[in-house]
Coordinates of C-alpha atoms (C1' of nucleotides) in Angstrom, one line a residue:
Chain A
M1 CA 44.5 -92.5 31.1
S2 CA 41.4 -91.3 29.3
V3 CA 38.0 -92.5 30.5
K4 CA 36.4 -95.1 28.3
P5 CA 33.2 -93.9 26.6
P6 CA 30.1 -95.9 27.7
F7 CA 28.2 -98.1 25.3
Y8 CA 25.0 -99.8 26.2
I9 CA 23.6 -102.5 24.0
T10 CA 20.7 -104.9 24.5
T11 CA 19.0 -107.8 22.9
A12 CA 15.2 -108.2 23.2
I13 CA 14.3 -110.2 26.1
S14 CA 13.1 -113.7 25.1
Y15 CA 9.7 -115.0 25.8
P16 CA 10.3 -118.4 27.6
N17 CA 7.0 -120.0 27.0
G18 CA 9.0 -122.4 24.9
V19 CA 12.6 -123.4 24.5
P20 CA 15.2 -121.3 22.5
H21 CA 15.4 -121.7 18.8
M22 CA 18.0 -120.5 16.4
G23 CA 16.4 -117.1 16.0
H24 CA 17.0 -116.3 19.7
A25 CA 20.6 -117.4 19.4
Y26 CA 21.1 -115.4 16.2
E27 CA 20.0 -112.2 17.8
A28 CA 22.1 -112.9 20.9
I29 CA 25.2 -113.8 18.8
A30 CA 24.9 -110.7 16.7
T31 CA 24.5 -108.4 19.7
D32 CA 27.4 -110.1 21.4
C33 CA 29.6 -109.5 18.4
M34 CA 28.8 -105.8 18.6
A35 CA 29.4 -105.7 22.3
R36 CA 32.7 -107.4 22.0
F37 CA 33.7 -105.2 19.1
K38 CA 33.1 -102.1 21.2
R39 CA 34.9 -103.5 24.2
L40 CA 38.0 -104.2 22.1
D41 CA 37.7 -100.8 20.6
G42 CA 38.0 -99.2 24.0
Y43 CA 34.5 -98.7 25.1
D44 CA 33.0 -99.3 28.5
V45 CA 30.4 -101.7 27.4
R46 CA 27.2 -102.8 29.1
F47 CA 25.5 -105.7 27.4
L48 CA 22.1 -106.9 28.5
T49 CA 20.0 -109.9 27.6
G50 CA 17.3 -111.8 29.5
T51 CA 13.8 -113.1 29.6
D52 CA 10.3 -111.6 29.5
E53 CA 8.4 -113.8 31.9
H54 CA 4.9 -112.3 32.3
G55 CA 1.8 -112.2 30.2
I56 CA -1.1 -114.2 29.2
K57 CA 0.7 -116.6 27.0
M58 CA 3.0 -117.8 29.8
L59 CA -0.1 -118.4 31.8
Q60 CA -1.8 -120.3 29.0
T61 CA 1.2 -122.4 28.2
A62 CA 1.6 -123.3 31.8
Q63 CA -2.1 -124.3 32.1
R64 CA -1.9 -126.4 29.0
A65 CA 1.1 -128.2 30.5
G66 CA -0.6 -128.6 33.8
V67 CA 2.0 -126.7 35.7
T68 CA 2.2 -123.3 37.5
T69 CA 3.8 -120.4 35.7
R70 CA 6.7 -120.6 38.2
E71 CA 7.2 -124.2 37.3
L72 CA 7.1 -123.4 33.6
L73 CA 9.8 -120.8 34.2
E74 CA 11.9 -123.2 36.1
R75 CA 11.7 -125.5 33.2
N76 CA 12.4 -123.0 30.3
V77 CA 14.4 -120.1 31.6
P78 CA 17.5 -122.3 32.3
R79 CA 17.4 -123.3 28.7
F80 CA 17.8 -119.6 27.7
Q81 CA 20.6 -119.2 30.2
A82 CA 22.2 -122.3 28.9
M83 CA 22.0 -120.8 25.4
V84 CA 23.8 -117.7 26.6
E85 CA 26.6 -119.9 28.0
T86 CA 26.8 -122.2 25.1
F87 CA 27.1 -119.4 22.5
N88 CA 29.7 -117.7 24.6
L89 CA 27.8 -114.5 25.1
S90 CA 29.6 -111.8 27.0
N91 CA 26.5 -110.2 28.6
D92 CA 27.1 -108.3 31.8
D93 CA 23.6 -109.1 33.1
F94 CA 20.7 -111.4 32.5
I95 CA 17.4 -109.8 33.5
R96 CA 14.3 -111.7 34.3
T97 CA 11.1 -109.6 34.4
T98 CA 9.9 -111.6 37.4
E99 CA 12.7 -110.2 39.5
E100 CA 12.0 -107.8 42.4
R101 CA 14.2 -105.1 40.9
H102 CA 12.0 -105.1 37.8
R103 CA 8.8 -104.8 39.8
I104 CA 10.2 -101.8 41.5
S105 CA 11.4 -100.3 38.3
T106 CA 8.3 -100.9 36.3
Q107 CA 6.0 -99.6 39.0
A108 CA 8.2 -96.5 39.3
I109 CA 8.1 -95.7 35.6
W110 CA 4.3 -96.2 35.7
E111 CA 4.0 -93.7 38.5
K112 CA 6.1 -91.2 36.6
M113 CA 3.9 -91.6 33.5
A114 CA 0.8 -91.3 35.6
A115 CA 2.2 -88.2 37.4
N116 CA 2.8 -86.7 34.0
G117 CA -0.9 -87.1 33.2
D118 CA -0.4 -89.7 30.5
I119 CA -2.3 -92.6 32.2
Y120 CA -6.0 -92.6 32.6
K121 CA -8.6 -95.2 33.4
S122 CA -11.2 -96.2 30.8
T123 CA -12.6 -99.3 29.3
Y124 CA -11.0 -101.7 26.8
A125 CA -13.3 -103.6 24.5
G126 CA -12.8 -106.5 22.2
W127 CA -13.5 -110.1 21.4
Y128 CA -12.6 -112.1 24.4
S129 CA -12.2 -115.8 24.9
I130 CA -12.9 -116.8 28.4
R131 CA -11.2 -120.1 27.9
D132 CA -8.1 -118.6 26.4
E133 CA -8.3 -115.6 28.8
A134 CA -7.3 -113.5 25.8
Y135 CA -8.6 -110.8 23.6
Y136 CA -8.4 -111.2 19.9
A137 CA -8.7 -108.8 17.0
E138 CA -11.8 -109.2 15.0
S139 CA -9.8 -110.2 12.0
E140 CA -8.5 -113.2 14.1
T141 CA -12.0 -114.4 14.8
T142 CA -14.3 -116.4 12.6
L143 CA -18.0 -117.2 12.6
N144 CA -18.8 -120.9 12.6
D145 CA -21.9 -122.5 11.0
A146 CA -23.9 -122.1 14.1
G147 CA -23.2 -118.3 14.0
V148 CA -20.9 -118.5 17.0
R149 CA -17.8 -116.3 16.8
L150 CA -14.6 -118.3 17.5
G151 CA -11.1 -117.2 18.3
P152 CA -7.9 -118.5 16.7
Q153 CA -7.8 -121.4 19.2
G154 CA -11.3 -122.4 18.2
T155 CA -12.8 -121.3 21.4
P156 CA -15.9 -119.1 21.5
V157 CA -15.3 -115.4 22.0
E158 CA -17.7 -112.7 23.2
W159 CA -17.6 -108.9 23.1
V160 CA -16.3 -107.8 26.5
E161 CA -15.6 -104.4 27.9
E162 CA -13.3 -104.2 30.9
E163 CA -11.8 -101.5 32.9
S164 CA -8.3 -100.7 31.8
Y165 CA -5.7 -98.1 32.1
F166 CA -4.6 -96.3 29.0
F167 CA -1.5 -94.5 28.0
R168 CA -1.9 -91.3 26.1
L169 CA 0.1 -92.4 23.1
S170 CA -1.8 -90.1 20.8
A171 CA -0.2 -87.1 22.5
Y172 CA 3.2 -88.2 21.3
Q173 CA 2.7 -88.4 17.6
D174 CA 4.3 -85.1 16.7
R175 CA 7.2 -85.5 19.1
L176 CA 7.9 -88.9 17.6
L177 CA 7.8 -87.7 14.0
T178 CA 10.1 -84.9 14.9
Y179 CA 12.4 -87.3 16.7
Y180 CA 12.5 -89.6 13.6
A181 CA 13.2 -86.6 11.4
E182 CA 16.0 -85.2 13.5
N183 CA 17.5 -88.6 14.2
P184 CA 17.5 -90.5 11.0
G185 CA 19.7 -93.2 12.5
F186 CA 17.2 -93.9 15.3
I187 CA 15.4 -96.7 13.4
A188 CA 17.5 -99.0 11.3
P189 CA 17.6 -100.4 8.7
D190 CA 16.0 -97.7 6.6
T191 CA 13.2 -99.9 5.4
R192 CA 12.1 -100.3 9.0
R193 CA 12.2 -96.6 9.6
N194 CA 10.0 -96.0 6.6
E195 CA 7.5 -98.4 8.0
V196 CA 7.4 -96.8 11.4
V197 CA 7.2 -93.3 10.1
S198 CA 4.4 -94.3 7.8
F199 CA 2.6 -95.9 10.7
V200 CA 3.0 -93.0 13.1
S201 CA 2.1 -90.5 10.4
G202 CA -1.2 -92.3 10.1
G203 CA -2.2 -91.3 13.6
L204 CA -1.8 -92.9 17.0
Q205 CA -4.5 -94.2 19.3
D206 CA -4.0 -94.4 23.0
L207 CA -2.8 -97.7 24.3
S208 CA -4.4 -100.1 26.7
I209 CA -1.7 -101.0 29.2
S210 CA -3.5 -103.0 32.0
R211 CA -5.7 -106.0 32.4
T212 CA -7.9 -107.4 35.0
T213 CA -8.7 -110.8 33.5
F214 CA -5.6 -112.5 34.7
D215 CA -3.0 -111.8 37.3
W216 CA 0.3 -113.0 35.9
G217 CA 2.1 -109.7 35.8
I218 CA 3.2 -106.7 37.8
P219 CA 0.4 -105.0 39.7
V220 CA -0.6 -101.4 38.9
P221 CA 0.5 -99.2 41.7
G222 CA -2.5 -98.3 43.9
D223 CA -4.9 -100.5 42.0
P224 CA -3.7 -104.1 42.4
K225 CA -6.6 -105.8 40.7
H226 CA -5.0 -104.5 37.5
I227 CA -1.7 -105.9 36.2
M228 CA 0.4 -104.1 33.7
Y229 CA 0.0 -105.5 30.2
V230 CA 2.9 -106.5 28.2
W231 CA 4.8 -103.6 26.8
V232 CA 5.3 -101.3 29.8
D233 CA 6.6 -104.3 31.7
A234 CA 8.7 -105.8 28.9
L235 CA 10.3 -102.6 27.6
T236 CA 11.2 -101.3 31.0
N237 CA 13.7 -104.1 31.4
Y238 CA 16.2 -102.0 29.6
I239 CA 16.3 -99.4 32.4
T240 CA 15.7 -101.8 35.3
A241 CA 19.0 -103.4 34.5
L242 CA 20.7 -100.0 35.0
G243 CA 19.2 -99.6 38.4
Y244 CA 16.1 -97.5 37.6
P245 CA 14.5 -95.8 39.4
N246 CA 17.8 -94.8 40.7
V247 CA 19.0 -92.5 38.0
D248 CA 22.5 -92.1 39.3
G249 CA 25.2 -94.7 38.9
D250 CA 24.8 -97.1 36.0
F251 CA 21.7 -95.3 34.7
A252 CA 23.5 -92.0 34.5
K253 CA 26.4 -93.6 32.9
Y254 CA 24.8 -95.9 30.3
W255 CA 21.4 -94.4 29.5
P256 CA 20.2 -93.7 26.8
A257 CA 21.1 -97.0 25.2
D258 CA 23.2 -96.9 22.2
V259 CA 21.5 -99.8 20.4
H260 CA 18.5 -102.0 21.1
V261 CA 18.9 -105.0 18.9
I262 CA 15.5 -106.6 18.2
G263 CA 13.7 -108.7 15.6
K264 CA 12.0 -106.7 12.9
D265 CA 8.6 -107.9 14.1
I266 CA 8.8 -105.8 17.3
I267 CA 10.2 -102.7 15.8
R268 CA 7.0 -100.7 16.5
F269 CA 7.0 -101.3 20.2
H270 CA 10.6 -100.2 20.5
A271 CA 10.4 -97.3 18.1
V272 CA 7.0 -95.9 19.0
Y273 CA 5.8 -97.0 22.4
W274 CA 9.1 -97.1 24.1
P275 CA 10.3 -93.5 23.4
A276 CA 6.8 -92.3 24.3
F277 CA 6.9 -94.1 27.6
L278 CA 10.4 -92.8 28.4
W279 CA 9.5 -89.2 27.5
S280 CA 6.4 -89.4 29.6
A281 CA 8.6 -90.5 32.5
G282 CA 11.0 -87.7 31.8
L283 CA 13.7 -89.9 30.4
E284 CA 15.6 -89.9 27.1
A285 CA 14.8 -92.2 24.2
P286 CA 17.4 -94.7 23.1
K287 CA 19.8 -93.7 20.3
R288 CA 19.1 -96.6 18.0
V289 CA 16.7 -99.4 17.5
F290 CA 17.9 -102.0 15.0
G291 CA 15.5 -104.6 13.7
H292 CA 17.2 -107.6 12.3
G293 CA 15.7 -110.1 9.9
F294 CA 14.5 -113.7 10.3
L295 CA 16.3 -116.9 9.7
F296 CA 15.0 -119.5 7.3
N297 CA 15.8 -123.1 7.0
R298 CA 16.6 -123.8 3.4
G299 CA 14.5 -120.8 2.5
E300 CA 11.5 -122.0 4.5
K301 CA 10.2 -120.4 7.7
M302 CA 10.9 -122.5 10.7
S303 CA 7.8 -123.9 12.2
K304 CA 6.9 -126.8 14.4
S305 CA 4.3 -128.1 12.0
V306 CA 6.8 -128.3 9.1
G307 CA 9.3 -129.9 11.5
N308 CA 12.2 -127.8 10.5
V309 CA 12.8 -126.0 13.7
I310 CA 16.5 -126.1 14.4
D311 CA 17.8 -126.4 17.9
P312 CA 20.7 -124.0 18.4
F313 CA 22.3 -126.5 20.8
D314 CA 22.4 -129.1 18.1
L315 CA 24.0 -126.7 15.7
A316 CA 26.6 -125.7 18.2
A317 CA 27.4 -129.4 18.9
T318 CA 27.5 -130.3 15.3
Y319 CA 29.6 -127.5 13.8
G320 CA 31.1 -125.7 16.8
V321 CA 30.1 -122.5 18.5
D322 CA 32.6 -120.3 16.7
A323 CA 31.8 -121.7 13.3
I324 CA 28.1 -121.1 13.9
R325 CA 28.7 -117.6 15.1
Y326 CA 30.8 -116.9 12.1
F327 CA 28.4 -118.5 9.6
F328 CA 25.4 -116.5 10.7
L329 CA 27.2 -113.2 11.0
R330 CA 29.0 -113.6 7.7
E331 CA 26.4 -115.3 5.6
V332 CA 23.5 -113.1 6.5
A333 CA 23.5 -109.4 5.7
F334 CA 22.6 -108.1 9.1
G335 CA 19.2 -106.5 9.0
Q336 CA 17.9 -108.7 6.2
D337 CA 16.4 -112.2 6.3
G338 CA 18.8 -115.0 5.9
S339 CA 18.8 -118.7 5.0
Y340 CA 20.9 -121.5 6.2
S341 CA 21.4 -125.1 5.4
H342 CA 23.9 -127.8 6.2
E343 CA 25.6 -127.2 2.8
A344 CA 25.9 -123.5 3.3
I345 CA 27.4 -123.9 6.8
V346 CA 29.9 -126.5 5.7
N347 CA 30.9 -124.4 2.8
R348 CA 31.6 -121.4 5.0
I349 CA 33.5 -123.5 7.5
N350 CA 35.7 -125.1 5.0
A351 CA 36.2 -122.2 2.5
D352 CA 36.5 -119.2 4.8
L353 CA 37.8 -120.7 8.0
A354 CA 39.7 -123.9 7.2
N355 CA 41.0 -123.1 3.7
D356 CA 41.5 -119.4 3.9
L357 CA 42.3 -118.3 7.4
G358 CA 43.3 -121.6 9.0
N359 CA 45.5 -122.8 6.2
L360 CA 47.1 -119.3 5.9
A361 CA 48.1 -119.6 9.5
Q362 CA 49.3 -123.1 9.3
R363 CA 51.3 -122.7 6.1
S364 CA 53.1 -119.7 7.3
L365 CA 53.6 -120.5 11.0
S366 CA 54.8 -124.0 10.2
M367 CA 57.5 -122.6 8.0
I368 CA 58.6 -120.4 10.9
S369 CA 58.5 -123.4 13.2
K370 CA 60.5 -125.7 10.9
N371 CA 63.0 -123.2 9.4
L372 CA 63.4 -120.6 12.1
N373 CA 63.2 -122.6 15.3
G374 CA 59.8 -121.1 16.0
L375 CA 61.2 -117.6 16.4
V376 CA 59.5 -114.7 14.8
P377 CA 61.7 -113.7 11.9
T378 CA 63.6 -110.5 11.5
P379 CA 62.2 -108.5 8.6
G380 CA 64.6 -106.8 6.2
P381 CA 63.7 -103.8 4.0
L382 CA 60.1 -104.0 3.0
S383 CA 59.3 -104.4 -0.6
P384 CA 56.3 -102.6 -2.3
E385 CA 54.4 -105.9 -2.0
D386 CA 55.1 -106.1 1.7
E387 CA 54.0 -102.5 2.2
A388 CA 50.9 -103.1 0.2
M389 CA 50.0 -106.1 2.3
L390 CA 50.5 -104.3 5.5
A391 CA 48.7 -101.3 4.3
L392 CA 45.6 -103.4 3.4
A393 CA 45.7 -105.0 6.8
G394 CA 46.2 -101.6 8.4
G395 CA 42.9 -100.4 6.8
M396 CA 40.9 -103.2 8.3
L397 CA 40.0 -101.5 11.6
E398 CA 38.7 -98.3 10.0
K399 CA 36.6 -100.2 7.5
S400 CA 35.3 -102.5 10.2
R401 CA 34.5 -99.6 12.5
E402 CA 32.6 -97.9 9.8
A403 CA 30.6 -101.1 9.1
M404 CA 29.9 -101.7 12.8
E405 CA 28.7 -98.1 13.3
A406 CA 25.8 -99.2 11.1
Q407 CA 25.6 -102.7 12.6
A408 CA 26.7 -104.0 9.2
I409 CA 28.4 -107.0 10.7
H410 CA 28.7 -108.8 7.4
L411 CA 30.6 -105.9 5.9
Y412 CA 33.0 -105.9 8.8
L413 CA 33.7 -109.5 8.1
N414 CA 34.0 -108.9 4.4
A415 CA 36.7 -106.4 5.1
V416 CA 38.6 -108.8 7.3
W417 CA 38.4 -111.7 4.8
A418 CA 39.5 -109.4 2.0
V419 CA 42.8 -109.2 4.0
V420 CA 42.9 -112.9 4.5
A421 CA 42.4 -113.5 0.7
E422 CA 45.1 -111.0 -0.1
A423 CA 47.4 -112.6 2.4
N424 CA 47.0 -115.9 0.6
R425 CA 47.8 -114.2 -2.8
Y426 CA 50.7 -112.4 -1.2
F427 CA 52.1 -115.6 0.3
A428 CA 51.7 -117.6 -3.0
A429 CA 53.3 -114.8 -5.0
Q430 CA 56.2 -114.3 -2.7
A431 CA 56.7 -118.1 -2.4
P432 CA 58.8 -118.1 0.8
W433 CA 59.4 -121.9 0.4
A434 CA 61.4 -121.1 -2.8
L435 CA 63.1 -118.2 -1.1
R436 CA 64.3 -120.5 1.6
K437 CA 67.1 -121.6 -0.7
T438 CA 67.6 -118.5 -2.8
D439 CA 67.2 -115.7 -0.4
P440 CA 66.7 -116.7 3.3
A441 CA 66.7 -113.1 4.5
R442 CA 63.9 -112.3 2.1
M443 CA 62.0 -115.4 3.2
E444 CA 62.2 -114.1 6.8
T445 CA 60.7 -110.8 5.7
V446 CA 57.8 -112.5 3.9
L447 CA 57.1 -114.8 6.9
W448 CA 57.2 -111.9 9.3
V449 CA 54.8 -109.9 7.2
T450 CA 52.4 -112.9 7.0
A451 CA 52.7 -113.6 10.7
E452 CA 52.0 -109.9 11.4
V453 CA 48.9 -110.1 9.2
I454 CA 47.8 -113.1 11.2
R455 CA 48.2 -111.3 14.4
Q456 CA 46.1 -108.4 13.1
V457 CA 43.4 -110.7 11.7
G458 CA 43.4 -112.6 14.9
I459 CA 42.7 -109.4 16.9
M460 CA 40.0 -108.3 14.4
V461 CA 38.2 -111.6 14.5
Q462 CA 37.8 -111.8 18.3
P463 CA 34.3 -110.4 18.3
V464 CA 32.9 -113.1 16.1
M465 CA 34.9 -116.1 17.2
P466 CA 36.3 -115.4 20.7
E467 CA 37.7 -118.9 21.3
S468 CA 39.2 -119.5 17.9
A469 CA 40.7 -116.0 17.8
A470 CA 42.3 -116.6 21.1
K471 CA 43.9 -119.8 19.8
L472 CA 45.1 -117.9 16.8
L473 CA 46.6 -115.2 18.9
D474 CA 48.2 -117.8 21.1
L475 CA 50.0 -119.1 18.0
V476 CA 51.7 -115.8 17.5
A477 CA 52.4 -115.5 21.2
I478 CA 50.4 -112.4 21.8
P479 CA 49.7 -111.9 25.5
V480 CA 46.0 -111.7 26.5
A481 CA 46.4 -108.1 27.6
E482 CA 47.7 -107.1 24.2
R483 CA 44.7 -108.1 22.1
G484 CA 42.7 -104.9 22.0
F485 CA 42.2 -102.9 18.8
D486 CA 44.7 -100.3 20.0
R487 CA 47.3 -103.0 19.4
L488 CA 46.7 -102.9 15.7
A489 CA 48.7 -99.7 15.5
P490 CA 52.1 -100.0 13.7
A491 CA 53.9 -99.5 17.0
F492 CA 52.8 -102.9 18.2
R493 CA 53.9 -105.1 15.3
L494 CA 55.0 -108.6 15.9
P495 CA 58.5 -108.4 17.6
A496 CA 61.3 -110.3 15.9
G497 CA 62.8 -113.1 18.0
L498 CA 59.5 -113.8 19.9
A499 CA 59.3 -117.5 20.5
L500 CA 56.2 -119.1 19.0
P501 CA 54.6 -122.4 20.0
T502 CA 54.4 -125.2 17.6
P503 CA 51.5 -124.3 15.3
V504 CA 48.3 -126.4 15.6
G505 CA 45.2 -126.2 13.4
V506 CA 42.7 -123.7 14.7
F507 CA 40.0 -124.2 12.1
P508 CA 39.6 -127.9 11.1
R509 CA 37.7 -128.8 8.0
Y510 CA 34.2 -130.1 8.4
V511 CA 34.2 -133.7 7.2
E512 CA 30.9 -135.5 6.8
P513 CA 30.5 -138.1 9.6
E514 CA 30.0 -140.9 7.0
A515 CA 33.1 -140.0 5.1
A516 CA 35.1 -139.7 8.2
T517 CA 35.7 -143.4 8.4
Chain B
rG1 C1' -6.8 -101.0 -2.0
rG2 C1' -2.9 -97.4 0.1
rC3 C1' 2.4 -96.7 1.3
rA4 C1' 7.5 -98.5 0.9
rG5 C1' 11.1 -101.6 -1.3
rC6 C1' 12.9 -105.3 -4.6
rG7 C1' 13.7 -108.0 -9.5
rU8 C1' 21.9 -107.9 -12.3
rA9 C1' 26.0 -114.6 -14.0
rG10 C1' 23.7 -121.7 -11.7
rC11 C1' 23.3 -119.7 -6.2
rU12 C1' 23.9 -115.3 -2.7
rC13 C1' 24.6 -110.4 -3.8
rA14 C1' 27.7 -105.5 -5.0
rG15 C1' 27.4 -101.8 -8.7
rU16 C1' 22.9 -97.2 -10.2
rC17 C1' 23.5 -88.2 -8.5
rG18 C1' 24.1 -91.9 -16.9
rG19 C1' 30.1 -92.4 -19.8
rU20 C1' 36.7 -96.9 -20.5
rG21 C1' 34.8 -104.0 -23.1
rA22 C1' 28.9 -105.2 -16.5
rG23 C1' 31.7 -107.1 -11.0
rA24 C1' 32.6 -110.3 -6.2
rG25 C1' 32.1 -114.8 -3.4
rC26 C1' 30.5 -119.7 -3.9
rG27 C1' 29.7 -123.6 -7.7
rC28 C1' 31.7 -125.4 -12.6
rC29 C1' 36.0 -126.3 -16.3
rG30 C1' 41.3 -126.0 -17.2
rG31 C1' 46.3 -124.9 -15.5
rA32 C1' 50.2 -124.4 -12.1
rU33 C1' 52.2 -125.7 -7.4
rU34 C1' 53.6 -128.8 -3.4
rC35 C1' 55.1 -124.1 2.1
rA36 C1' 50.1 -125.7 3.9
rU37 C1' 44.1 -128.3 6.9
rA38 C1' 43.9 -132.7 -1.1
rA39 C1' 44.3 -126.4 1.0
rC40 C1' 46.4 -121.9 -1.6
rC41 C1' 47.7 -119.5 -6.6
rC42 C1' 46.6 -118.5 -12.0
rG43 C1' 43.2 -118.7 -16.2
rG44 C1' 38.4 -119.7 -18.4
rA45 C1' 33.2 -120.5 -19.4
rG46 C1' 28.6 -118.2 -17.9
rG47 C1' 24.4 -112.5 -17.8
rU48 C1' 18.5 -109.8 -23.5
rC49 C1' 21.4 -106.0 -15.9
rG50 C1' 12.3 -108.5 -15.1
rG51 C1' 9.5 -106.5 -19.8
rU52 C1' 8.0 -102.5 -23.2
rG53 C1' 8.5 -97.6 -24.7
rG54 C1' 10.9 -92.9 -23.9
rU55 C1' 14.8 -88.9 -22.7
rU56 C1' 20.1 -88.6 -24.2
rC57 C1' 25.9 -88.3 -28.2
rA58 C1' 25.6 -92.3 -24.3
rA59 C1' 21.2 -96.0 -19.5
rA60 C1' 21.8 -101.8 -15.5
rU61 C1' 22.1 -96.5 -13.9
rC62 C1' 16.8 -91.1 -15.5
rC63 C1' 11.2 -91.0 -16.9
rA64 C1' 6.4 -93.7 -18.0
rC65 C1' 3.7 -98.0 -18.2
rC66 C1' 3.5 -103.3 -17.5
rC67 C1' 4.8 -108.2 -15.1
rG68 C1' 6.5 -110.7 -10.7
rC69 C1' 8.0 -110.7 -5.5
rU70 C1' 8.4 -108.8 -0.4
rG71 C1' 7.3 -105.7 3.9
rC72 C1' 3.9 -102.3 6.6
rU73 C1' -1.3 -100.9 7.0
rA74 C1' -1.7 -101.0 15.9
rC75 C1' -2.8 -103.1 21.2
rC76 C1' -0.4 -111.8 19.5
rA77 C1' 4.4 -111.1 21.2

RNA sequence: GGCAGCGUAGCUCAGUCGGUGAGAGCGCCGGAUUCAUAACCCGGAGGUCGGUGGUUCAAAUCCACCCGCUGCUACCA
């Protein structure tokens, strides 16, 4: 038995100063799909998600709510964990940056970077709001009529210089550009790489990586009045979860990460700072950083003021978890922005799931049930049409792999649904219901081919819709242990004579609640 | 302003190292069918391929300019 190749994939860690919105769920679903795909394809997958719990904004949110940061976390983090449960994520770990393992890991990487001469103490200067306890860029501030400079929250700001530790990011410009050039797949999609290369080419300044104005964070080793500021803390989560600073065991096995899935807004931190931090600490950079797009409600950005923020739990309850997973992964070209609406979701559910796949299964399996006592038919000689159908299905895995190598989840689903569509054409053209009287043997062959295609589609669709795919595979009586992608090989085709359960609908149509009565 | 990208059927998009009458899905119209979740199948309508000019035997596909849109242009994540 060969050793499974390792595959390490992560989501960004969510900032729990609020509750999860659909954007969080989207990233998690997409990453879960990739993780499941790789597992089914024979990889030893490690899939990480979690929460980023430090920083000034957590502190501010807690203060506004009149609670401690710990209380705020106790309130919000469970919501993110519930999201993970609700959307059926297969993550192997859920990291919280307030955990002790993370403090150890983060202080360790800091010390490595410091030992390498990349951290030095200097002063950080900027427009600071005492009330907000935050620095603002000058562009974020305004001068009011009285000539007082105000921050975005409307609070007065003043020019402050504080002691801060800096990371020598400027020293890594050439190495980064070389890395981008030699690893064109490091930043994806291409448009994001262009932006990053352009940014780094423009020159890099050193980075302020500590603060003394608040204390909600991990203390700097040896200088506890400083806490680490945002990115060293946040990014390090990816190696904490592998046991860093222990570089044996999981770390040795899974690092460097195969894919960091993140939102396009934080591409720079992952594609510029993170490799530099890692190199400074004597570690390898990840293999790929993929920046996905944003979701829009009916084409409009979700915002609290517009009142169109969608609760992912509501969506799951309304349409079903698998349907939502399918909708977002099929409808949105992964990497680009996407739009959703009730109409679009219902359309996908009814057209793709109920009408195409669900109905294909029902119409074919019910014929087997009614005419063949529920036993998988025995195929006779295969006609050119049968061969063509099986050949198309047989090509699904390779096309899907190719798509998923580039995180093109939508293209993988296109490939699968092309098979589903062809299977419906095949079924209609062969008309087994007519063959029932004219050529029962031929009918058996057609039903066998169709059921075999359903088996293959069922296997292929597991990464997107784990629950529904399992039900589909139950209908063709495939044991749980025989649902990996290796089982798509011709040697494992549906065995004649296998007893199938009475078919039941797996993908019900979505009917408007009003019309339901 | 600079850099990058985009603008193709009602909608979302594919196609572009130039070359059979410009495609898919959804939507729409018509037909057929009744195995099936009123689903599936077949056919059809619908496009100055942003605009102008140019290169070429031939351009959605190359070049120039113009119009419109988007992203990036550092320490808010």
